[in-house]
XYZ file of C-alpha atoms in Angstrom:
665
model
C -33.043 53.372 18.870
C -29.913 53.621 21.058
C -26.937 55.230 19.738
C -23.655 52.837 20.870
C -20.772 54.412 22.684
C -17.585 54.554 20.731
C -15.669 52.853 23.221
C -17.738 49.905 23.298
C -17.710 49.716 19.668
C -14.032 50.009 19.710
C -13.801 47.066 22.314
C -15.979 44.981 20.240
C -14.040 45.414 16.950
C -10.883 44.535 19.108
C -12.371 41.524 20.433
C -13.559 40.407 16.997
C -9.695 40.866 15.460
C -8.578 38.726 18.274
C -11.068 35.974 17.787
C -10.047 35.982 14.084
C -6.390 35.910 14.560
C -6.800 32.865 17.110
C -9.206 30.912 14.538
C -6.320 31.800 12.396
C -3.506 30.279 14.489
C -5.712 27.157 15.419
C -6.122 26.826 11.548
C -2.524 27.054 10.448
C -1.662 24.819 13.327
C -4.292 22.156 12.600
C -2.550 22.095 8.737
C 0.848 22.016 10.042
C -0.371 18.665 11.775
C -1.828 17.260 8.993
C 0.971 18.242 6.622
C 3.440 16.327 8.549
C 1.276 13.146 9.056
C 1.981 10.382 6.865
C -0.363 7.373 6.044
C 2.037 4.866 6.786
C 3.398 4.087 10.531
C 6.718 3.189 10.605
C 7.953 -0.024 11.521
C 11.390 1.593 12.887
C 11.502 4.346 16.066
C 13.771 6.684 17.330
C 15.851 3.825 19.373
C 16.718 2.486 16.218
C 20.463 3.102 14.537
C 18.340 3.979 11.206
C 18.112 7.080 9.160
C 14.379 7.167 7.898
C 13.991 9.323 4.904
C 11.106 10.441 2.905
C 10.243 12.522 -0.219
C 11.311 15.508 0.959
C 14.821 14.477 2.439
C 16.147 11.449 0.193
C 17.747 13.316 -2.121
C 19.609 15.832 0.087
C 20.589 12.733 2.348
C 21.860 10.222 -0.097
C 22.747 12.323 -3.446
C 26.319 14.140 -3.228
C 27.396 13.014 0.292
C 30.716 11.932 1.309
C 29.387 7.927 2.528
C 27.220 5.247 0.965
C 23.774 4.310 2.164
C 22.156 0.930 2.230
C 18.464 1.838 2.251
C 15.156 -0.520 2.727
C 12.408 0.815 0.748
C 9.103 -1.208 2.782
C 5.536 -0.683 3.114
C 4.475 -0.644 6.635
C 1.364 -2.753 5.957
C 3.458 -5.411 4.161
C 3.633 -8.668 6.137
C 6.862 -9.779 5.008
C 8.286 -5.975 5.992
C 6.754 -6.344 9.399
C 8.128 -9.756 9.478
C 11.610 -8.411 8.696
C 11.773 -5.361 10.732
C 13.078 -7.255 13.391
C 15.808 -8.688 11.448
C 16.593 -5.472 9.875
C 16.776 -3.339 13.774
C 19.141 -6.247 14.083
C 21.354 -5.679 11.538
C 21.602 -2.230 11.679
C 22.396 -2.568 15.507
C 25.685 -4.422 14.196
C 26.459 -1.997 11.773
C 25.760 1.461 13.989
C 29.720 1.820 14.179
C 29.556 1.790 10.438
C 27.366 4.978 10.135
C 30.380 7.334 8.872
C 31.084 5.367 5.653
C 27.790 3.094 5.451
C 24.451 4.596 6.854
C 21.680 1.997 7.156
C 18.563 3.968 6.098
C 15.068 3.183 5.399
C 11.965 4.816 3.445
C 8.205 3.777 3.834
C 6.423 3.379 0.537
C 3.068 3.178 2.383
C 3.192 6.837 3.171
C 1.401 8.111 -0.074
C 3.797 11.264 -0.313
C 6.624 8.568 -0.492
C 4.547 7.011 -3.727
C 6.529 9.226 -6.221
C 10.225 8.393 -4.386
C 9.509 4.682 -4.637
C 8.460 4.311 -8.067
C 11.645 6.651 -9.178
C 13.515 3.887 -7.974
C 11.567 1.118 -9.851
C 10.490 -0.521 -5.943
C 8.336 -3.104 -7.735
C 8.011 -4.964 -4.224
C 8.991 -5.073 -0.777
C 11.157 -5.216 1.325
C 13.325 -3.874 -1.608
C 17.070 -3.433 -0.662
C 19.361 -1.332 -2.532
C 23.088 0.168 -2.291
C 23.732 3.472 -2.966
C 27.830 4.027 -3.429
C 29.938 6.750 -2.050
C 28.827 10.324 -3.363
C 25.916 8.915 -5.565
C 24.749 11.361 -8.032
C 21.274 10.355 -8.978
C 19.009 7.059 -8.878
C 20.914 5.289 -11.440
C 23.884 4.870 -8.979
C 21.316 2.845 -6.674
C 22.076 -1.078 -7.050
C 19.781 -3.805 -5.971
C 20.636 -5.981 -3.595
C 19.597 -9.690 -4.500
C 21.676 -11.127 -2.008
C 19.932 -13.177 1.325
C 18.712 -10.362 3.294
C 17.842 -12.755 6.277
C 21.440 -13.833 6.694
C 22.684 -10.760 8.097
C 26.533 -11.852 8.486
C 26.319 -12.295 4.623
C 24.606 -9.075 4.145
C 27.461 -7.301 6.217
C 29.892 -8.979 4.291
C 28.477 -8.302 1.076
C 28.043 -4.251 1.911
C 31.666 -4.334 3.032
C 32.438 -5.755 -0.397
C 30.527 -3.049 -2.122
C 32.634 -0.556 -0.027
C 35.604 -1.494 -1.159
C 34.738 -1.583 -4.772
C 33.858 2.319 -3.998
C 37.112 2.884 -2.362
C 39.184 1.400 -5.378
C 36.738 3.193 -7.960
C 36.526 6.410 -6.414
C 39.149 6.729 -3.497
C 36.960 8.399 -0.922
C 38.725 10.877 0.910
C 38.752 9.971 4.859
C 37.795 6.296 4.014
C 40.346 3.267 4.760
C 42.413 2.310 1.735
C 41.413 -1.691 1.740
C 44.311 -2.684 0.414
C 46.380 -5.628 2.300
C 49.633 -4.668 3.684
C 52.823 -5.088 1.197
C 54.739 -8.579 1.508
C 57.950 -6.776 2.569
C 56.006 -5.556 5.303
C 57.301 -6.510 8.806
C 55.138 -6.239 12.385
C 57.618 -3.598 13.309
C 56.716 -1.356 10.317
C 53.225 -1.834 11.274
C 53.683 -0.568 15.167
C 55.678 2.409 13.723
C 53.011 3.066 11.080
C 50.127 3.467 13.793
C 52.071 5.971 15.816
C 50.612 6.233 19.345
C 47.641 4.153 18.729
C 47.615 1.562 21.721
C 46.220 -1.643 20.003
C 46.042 -3.250 16.484
C 44.377 -5.964 15.061
C 45.321 -7.941 12.065
C 43.009 -9.958 9.965
C 44.359 -12.903 7.925
C 42.144 -13.369 4.856
C 42.918 -13.718 0.965
C 40.415 -11.726 -1.325
C 37.665 -11.231 -1.122
C 38.675 -10.170 2.198
C 35.252 -9.508 3.429
C 35.735 -9.836 7.185
C 38.720 -7.595 7.083
C 36.893 -5.162 5.205
C 34.239 -5.265 7.340
C 36.721 -4.292 10.473
C 38.255 -1.786 8.611
C 35.030 -0.134 8.164
C 34.089 -0.960 11.690
C 36.926 0.493 13.856
C 37.929 3.438 11.362
C 38.378 6.686 13.077
C 38.844 5.197 16.285
C 41.539 6.765 18.247
C 42.686 3.431 20.203
C 42.843 0.412 17.817
C 44.007 0.484 14.463
C 43.086 -2.484 11.649
C 45.323 -4.039 8.845
C 45.020 -7.382 6.672
C 47.218 -9.719 5.015
C 47.011 -12.135 2.418
C 47.778 -15.856 3.524
C 50.966 -15.837 1.989
C 52.370 -12.941 3.867
C 55.396 -13.588 6.473
C 52.915 -12.292 9.508
C 50.453 -14.917 8.835
C 52.657 -17.475 8.161
C 54.516 -17.318 11.342
C 51.229 -17.503 13.363
C 48.668 -19.795 11.315
C 49.208 -22.653 8.728
C 46.044 -24.182 8.022
C 45.242 -21.389 5.419
C 41.814 -20.186 6.829
C 40.693 -16.486 7.991
C 42.094 -15.693 10.784
C 42.832 -12.571 13.277
C 45.222 -11.127 15.721
C 45.060 -8.674 18.520
C 48.376 -6.937 19.559
C 49.244 -4.172 21.950
C 51.592 -1.625 20.347
C 54.861 -2.621 20.167
C 54.717 -6.188 21.614
C 55.226 -9.032 19.341
C 53.425 -11.404 21.363
C 49.822 -11.038 20.400
C 47.214 -10.633 23.427
C 44.807 -12.964 21.275
C 44.850 -14.850 17.949
C 42.157 -17.142 16.879
C 42.260 -21.070 17.375
C 40.308 -21.496 14.523
C 39.301 -20.354 11.162
C 37.239 -17.033 11.634
C 33.577 -17.055 9.744
C 32.090 -13.849 10.515
C 33.629 -10.537 10.951
C 31.648 -9.788 14.361
C 33.887 -12.440 15.734
C 36.786 -10.264 15.646
C 34.422 -7.580 17.124
C 33.317 -9.702 19.870
C 36.870 -10.539 21.076
C 37.758 -7.258 20.823
C 35.383 -5.820 23.263
C 35.743 -8.688 25.545
C 39.774 -7.860 26.206
C 39.731 -4.070 25.509
C 36.383 -2.689 24.945
C 36.721 -0.796 28.290
C 40.069 0.672 26.962
C 39.340 1.735 23.849
C 37.439 4.685 22.881
C 34.770 4.093 20.287
C 34.134 6.958 17.871
C 30.316 8.010 18.432
C 28.936 7.738 14.784
C 26.547 10.532 13.690
C 23.198 9.472 12.865
C 20.338 11.622 12.499
C 17.126 10.659 14.554
C 14.488 8.048 12.748
C 11.692 10.036 11.066
C 9.053 8.057 12.471
C 5.663 8.490 11.702
C 3.215 9.167 14.204
C 1.341 6.319 15.541
C -2.633 6.964 14.441
C -5.252 4.654 15.920
C -7.626 2.898 13.857
C -10.557 4.788 13.651
C -13.507 4.278 16.454
C -16.428 3.193 14.771
C -19.530 1.337 15.832
C -19.975 -0.159 12.567
C -16.441 -1.955 12.808
C -16.864 -5.425 12.503
C -14.419 -7.783 11.495
C -17.025 -10.218 10.463
C -18.758 -8.327 7.654
C -18.538 -7.566 3.858
C -18.290 -3.808 3.864
C -18.783 -1.946 0.363
C -16.244 0.466 2.072
C -13.543 -1.793 2.192
C -14.157 -2.975 -1.232
C -13.956 0.316 -2.855
C -10.868 1.387 -0.337
C -9.170 -2.117 -1.638
C -9.964 -1.334 -5.845
C -8.875 2.248 -5.374
C -5.417 1.359 -3.343
C -4.838 -1.398 -5.938
C -5.777 1.169 -9.022
C -3.621 4.111 -7.629
C -1.258 2.570 -5.394
C -0.308 -0.992 -6.455
C -0.517 -1.177 -10.174
C 1.659 2.144 -11.025
C 4.526 1.339 -8.695
C 7.048 0.252 -11.367
C 7.437 2.846 -14.273
C 6.261 0.625 -16.904
C 4.289 -2.616 -17.452
C 5.167 -4.626 -20.012
C 5.229 -8.389 -20.927
C 4.375 -11.188 -18.611
C 3.312 -8.233 -15.925
C 1.226 -6.570 -18.400
C -0.069 -10.044 -19.512
C -1.252 -10.637 -16.260
C -2.917 -7.281 -16.049
C -4.729 -7.773 -18.876
C -6.379 -11.065 -17.634
C -7.402 -9.591 -14.192
C -8.893 -6.272 -15.666
C -10.774 -9.255 -17.883
C -12.105 -10.752 -14.739
C -12.790 -7.605 -12.732
C -14.879 -6.782 -15.844
C -17.087 -9.458 -15.973
C -17.213 -10.377 -12.119
C -16.142 -7.245 -9.741
C -18.664 -6.271 -7.167
C -19.798 -3.120 -6.289
C -22.114 -0.339 -7.962
C -22.819 0.444 -11.539
C -20.177 3.032 -11.892
C -17.575 0.709 -10.174
C -18.232 -1.979 -12.630
C -18.550 0.315 -15.400
C -15.077 1.388 -14.301
C -13.544 -1.966 -15.167
C -15.538 -2.260 -18.257
C -13.534 0.590 -19.683
C -10.190 -0.399 -18.091
C -10.788 -3.885 -19.556
C -11.017 -2.378 -23.123
C -8.613 0.292 -23.165
C -5.664 -2.184 -21.507
C -5.956 -5.037 -24.150
C -4.962 -2.536 -26.882
C -1.441 -1.506 -25.175
C 1.599 -3.263 -25.642
C 3.319 -1.256 -22.825
C 1.776 1.056 -20.517
C 3.525 3.481 -18.280
C 2.739 4.462 -14.468
C 1.672 7.986 -15.920
C -0.472 6.809 -18.314
C -2.317 4.105 -16.591
C -2.775 6.900 -13.506
C -4.092 9.379 -16.322
C -6.598 6.856 -17.451
C -7.649 5.833 -14.103
C -8.375 9.398 -13.432
C -9.976 10.283 -16.538
C -12.607 7.076 -16.263
C -13.324 8.194 -12.650
C -14.489 11.703 -13.671
C -16.381 10.444 -16.456
C -18.512 8.148 -14.018
C -18.452 10.638 -10.922
C -15.540 9.011 -8.922
C -16.925 5.939 -7.649
C -14.115 5.172 -5.966
C -12.532 7.146 -3.473
C -8.977 8.675 -3.343
C -8.952 8.610 0.800
C -8.680 5.050 1.814
C -10.999 4.039 5.059
C -11.426 0.896 6.100
C -14.101 -0.769 8.480
C -14.309 -4.067 8.821
C -11.083 -4.326 7.391
C -9.404 -1.782 9.931
C -6.760 -2.958 12.375
C -5.610 -1.877 15.778
C -2.641 -0.565 14.251
C -2.736 1.687 10.931
C -0.529 -0.620 9.137
C -2.124 -4.034 10.338
C -5.214 -5.495 8.304
C -5.742 -2.967 5.839
C -5.331 -3.610 2.304
C -4.590 -7.258 2.310
C -7.910 -7.774 4.246
C -9.726 -5.536 1.536
C -7.726 -7.629 -1.172
C -8.753 -11.277 0.187
C -12.395 -9.844 0.530
C -12.402 -8.366 -2.998
C -11.341 -12.050 -4.214
C -13.687 -13.844 -2.573
C -16.708 -11.655 -3.758
C -15.515 -12.012 -7.092
C -15.574 -15.440 -6.946
C -19.216 -16.101 -5.310
C -20.291 -13.699 -8.118
C -18.523 -15.881 -10.600
C -20.274 -18.648 -9.580
C -23.699 -16.822 -9.400
C -23.150 -15.804 -13.299
C -21.685 -19.064 -14.298
C -22.906 -22.242 -12.463
C -25.346 -23.200 -15.595
C -22.732 -22.381 -18.134
C -20.820 -25.434 -19.425
C -18.019 -23.274 -21.310
C -17.007 -21.652 -17.760
C -13.418 -22.546 -16.654
C -12.892 -21.399 -13.272
C -8.925 -21.552 -13.145
C -8.518 -19.523 -16.557
C -11.597 -17.056 -16.053
C -11.103 -16.630 -12.113
C -8.187 -18.519 -10.414
C -5.438 -17.977 -12.472
C -5.666 -14.340 -13.154
C -5.982 -13.670 -9.429
C -2.821 -15.580 -8.790
C -1.261 -14.330 -11.706
C -2.199 -10.486 -10.454
C -0.933 -11.263 -6.529
C 2.453 -12.576 -8.310
C 2.932 -9.647 -10.141
C 1.432 -6.898 -8.806
C 1.262 -7.499 -4.589
C 3.906 -5.373 -3.571
C 4.836 -7.738 -0.683
C 6.884 -9.961 -2.130
C 7.496 -12.779 -0.141
C 3.600 -12.692 0.271
C 3.119 -13.250 -3.248
C 5.385 -16.004 -3.646
C 3.708 -17.776 -0.847
C 0.280 -17.650 -2.589
C 2.080 -19.308 -5.565
C 3.107 -22.206 -3.398
C -0.130 -22.230 -2.030
C -1.644 -22.427 -5.264
C 0.282 -25.398 -6.416
C 0.255 -27.235 -3.059
C -3.620 -27.082 -3.301
C -3.623 -27.999 -6.856
C -5.361 -24.968 -8.422
C -5.050 -26.525 -11.887
C -7.316 -29.202 -10.607
C -10.092 -27.011 -10.450
C -13.291 -27.436 -12.601
C -16.653 -27.568 -10.996
C -18.103 -23.908 -11.462
C -18.895 -24.451 -7.129
C -15.096 -24.823 -6.734
C -14.109 -21.140 -7.581
C -15.252 -20.199 -4.434
C -14.472 -23.318 -2.652
C -10.896 -23.495 -3.507
C -10.118 -19.980 -2.444
C -11.712 -20.289 0.865
C -9.872 -23.629 1.613
C -6.909 -21.605 0.612
C -7.541 -18.744 2.726
C -8.036 -20.919 5.874
C -4.515 -22.537 4.912
C -2.771 -19.245 4.761
C -4.572 -18.308 8.075
C -3.187 -21.161 9.910
C 0.396 -20.386 8.512
C 0.319 -16.972 9.675
C -1.331 -17.459 12.826
C 0.814 -16.184 16.024
C 3.241 -14.056 13.395
C 4.375 -10.557 13.723
C 1.776 -9.740 11.144
C -1.183 -10.959 12.934
C -3.121 -8.323 14.619
C -3.247 -8.981 18.223
C -6.796 -7.691 18.368
C -7.985 -9.612 15.396
C -6.289 -12.686 15.322
C -5.778 -15.042 12.197
C -8.565 -18.072 12.806
C -10.337 -20.438 10.505
C -13.493 -19.192 8.567
C -16.036 -19.001 9.632
C -15.190 -19.099 13.390
C -17.624 -20.745 15.595
C -19.127 -17.448 17.051
C -20.450 -16.759 13.311
C -21.541 -19.858 12.325
C -21.549 -22.614 15.064
C -23.411 -25.168 12.944
C -20.545 -25.084 10.533
C -18.672 -27.219 13.019
C -18.984 -31.239 13.704
C -18.600 -32.892 17.083
C -14.938 -33.024 17.062
C -14.693 -29.203 16.601
C -13.501 -29.541 12.873
C -15.130 -27.548 9.962
C -17.793 -29.323 8.250
C -17.446 -28.255 4.639
C -20.880 -29.454 3.632
C -22.348 -26.688 6.311
C -19.713 -24.271 5.997
C -19.536 -23.659 1.874
C -23.475 -22.365 2.047
C -22.247 -20.222 4.933
C -19.340 -19.053 2.876
C -21.219 -18.388 -0.339
C -24.163 -16.608 1.511
C -21.469 -14.196 3.778
C -19.849 -13.062 0.381
C -23.073 -12.429 -1.208
C -24.197 -9.856 1.480
C -22.399 -7.156 0.223
C -23.127 -4.364 3.247
C -23.388 -0.691 2.418
C -22.906 1.192 5.856
C -21.285 4.609 5.476
C -17.839 4.856 6.863
C -19.433 7.810 8.962
C -23.582 8.163 9.735
C -25.076 10.234 7.276
C -27.959 12.455 8.590
C -31.556 11.486 7.763
C -34.498 13.094 6.681
C -37.963 13.637 8.574
C -40.888 11.985 7.509
C -44.299 13.271 8.784
C -47.672 11.622 8.021
C -50.982 13.091 8.100
C -54.514 12.291 7.586
C -57.437 15.342 7.414
C -55.187 17.668 8.531
C -53.763 15.843 11.511
C -50.393 14.282 12.267
C -50.215 10.471 12.865
C -46.694 9.855 12.779
C -43.227 11.261 12.827
C -39.936 9.841 12.199
C -35.850 9.674 10.717
C -35.384 7.926 7.775
C -32.442 7.049 5.778
C -31.629 6.246 2.446
C -30.479 2.693 1.653
C -28.148 2.632 -1.435
C -27.813 -1.213 -1.182
C -29.925 -1.902 -4.319
C -27.124 -0.525 -6.055
C -24.463 -3.514 -5.540
C -24.484 -5.599 -8.922
C -27.497 -3.454 -10.386
C -27.767 -3.092 -14.290
C -26.433 -4.523 -17.092
C -22.870 -2.986 -17.452
C -22.216 -4.403 -20.977
C -25.282 -2.904 -22.275
C -24.873 0.416 -20.707
C -21.855 0.706 -22.167
C -22.784 -0.411 -25.284
C -25.730 2.482 -25.163
C -23.185 5.137 -23.713
C -20.876 4.231 -27.064
C -24.146 4.915 -29.630
C -25.089 7.934 -27.616
C -21.623 9.143 -27.838
C -21.259 8.630 -31.620
C -24.353 10.416 -32.155
C -23.600 13.331 -30.002
C -20.313 13.847 -31.856
C -21.692 13.709 -35.598
C -21.350 17.118 -36.856
C -23.692 15.854 -39.805
C -26.574 14.983 -37.635
C -25.926 18.635 -35.498
C -26.360 20.411 -38.440
C -28.974 18.444 -40.397
C -31.342 19.505 -37.303
C -30.539 22.987 -37.668
C -30.676 23.477 -41.223
C -33.729 21.582 -41.631
C -35.315 23.559 -38.595
C -34.585 26.603 -40.816
C -35.996 25.113 -43.952
C -39.596 23.985 -42.409
C -42.634 26.034 -44.215
C -44.095 28.842 -41.735
C -47.538 26.853 -41.886
C -45.705 23.878 -40.591
C -44.140 25.886 -37.624
C -47.657 27.097 -36.795
C -48.984 23.719 -36.701
C -46.411 22.705 -33.951
C -46.583 25.595 -31.968
C -50.704 24.685 -31.978
C -49.460 21.146 -30.526
C -47.282 22.595 -27.639
C -49.727 25.114 -26.814
C -52.388 22.928 -26.461
C -50.547 20.260 -24.048
C -49.112 22.815 -21.906
C -52.848 24.004 -21.469
C -53.878 20.584 -20.445
C -50.943 20.540 -18.206
C -52.574 23.904 -16.413
C -55.635 22.260 -16.250
C -54.935 19.043 -14.455
C -52.453 21.255 -11.875
C -55.528 23.318 -11.555
C -58.103 20.600 -10.772
C -55.342 19.019 -8.348
C -54.811 22.276 -6.574
C -58.610 22.789 -5.842
C -58.935 19.177 -4.492
C -55.934 19.713 -2.081
C -56.523 23.518 -0.860
C -58.566 22.574 2.124
C -55.669 19.758 2.902
C -53.328 21.761 2.231
C -53.439 24.905 4.556
C -55.080 22.926 7.229
C -51.388 21.209 7.240
C -49.790 24.351 7.118
C -51.675 25.914 9.993
C -51.594 22.750 12.806
C -48.338 21.466 11.678
C -45.389 23.099 13.916
C -42.769 22.267 11.388
C -44.446 24.299 9.060
C -45.375 27.602 10.624
C -43.991 30.656 9.972
């Protein structure tokens, strides 16, 4: 052996240390990137004058701050939120100058880390709007906005009213007074009060003076324009107007004749801003609001998967839909009681009987149903803890990490859960028909369809989607479904109506356009000569389609090698893969659960345990010897059988060991 030189050994050590440090650095970078990545893609970007917060930044930004906040809690996958985003962006742009007093803010509840924050604020549906007053101290200072969120003019007026109420209660520093000029104040007095400010706008409006308040906020802090307002009985108002409506005047300082006065009553606060911008926009130095850039989540492309086929029913998607439903959708509210709890009980009972999936998945719903039926109130923490408890007892049949296969969209916020929920509902209706088609007591509405509708209404976080589904149920006469086969046919028809209505909308994935199912590419025989769906042919296809649950893994799993021999020679070799398809809808869950209960009762019985031990101690010595002899005899017979098998196959074994390369040492 040759002894290594000390210098060489030292160099090797240094190289190893450098490599280790480099690998540690790479690992830290990967962890940092992973930690900062949310599950939901933001609907807003850095060009929008919107402050996007998360669970880490929300409290410091909202509480104890000398401004108010108007917050939209949204979910990036929610169809209503996707559709509302352009409206909210336009609204935020109009209120861009309000930011020093009222900041437009958003929180993405689809990001997993924000779920506790959204639950804390009782966000039960999306989009959810809440106003946090000046110097808010806790979540209790947030006020739910229940007005028309699509009427952005009225929305701005309502926020101005809330800000004015804040000013009256708290008298915030550096805020406008929101008080009208006194009856004795003259125009000359106003000119004197604004000093060297070159321009003055006066709004005429009785209380609630939302147009005046909006413009007070909009131009607060502007050094070139001051805004004041008077009521309609004021001498300034009576001098210029007589119709009793809301009006506005624009003056240059010291000039009693207005540069502009409204010729007809004003209905929008923006009318004043637009006229001001038109006349003196280039002369007033607008104060630039300080807005933190939007904290948009990175765009994560949908995973590339050769198995990703839109027209498949995949167990992976069903598992993800169930997991998201149990862990994210149901425990969104802090407490579940009354009507929502009744709807949840009905839905769990339906899932207990007809849920698709493996035996452990179905046993999960069996146990959840038994537990929930005895509850009068369920908290979010109790629900999550119970799901975790049953999951662990059954070997975690549902994943915590959500992965979509056939339901994957071109963006992370498209398709996904809504696609998975539709697929789950279709498979349930098909399974219900399979089980109940000969059962005269089966009631499709009571047993399946109404529980699904009620669950959607109370627990689908996309509130407009939930309301629209209820409207579709009424329009398509859910209460008239009586035949067993209509349990899946009715849902299929409604789904096609929904797809037709939403086709081409903002929620439509450009890579997976909403269309009538089944499309011609999948079932050309399902269409008649006029190009219309032929129900007589389409319904059997739909039944077969949702009965065929594929068990392709989200990732390809390694196979195992199989080699066949004859007389010591290799005949064939190849790769095999396990096929878990037989697990879907396998076994009688109710019988398995009954057996489990009996076993648990017996195992938990101290009397049975001590009786066995004491009884063994009391067995006479002769009886013990008898039992020893029986066991030894059985062991001896087993050894003889093994030896005979060994003698018979010894030659074949050694030939295989020697000639097969895979087993050579």
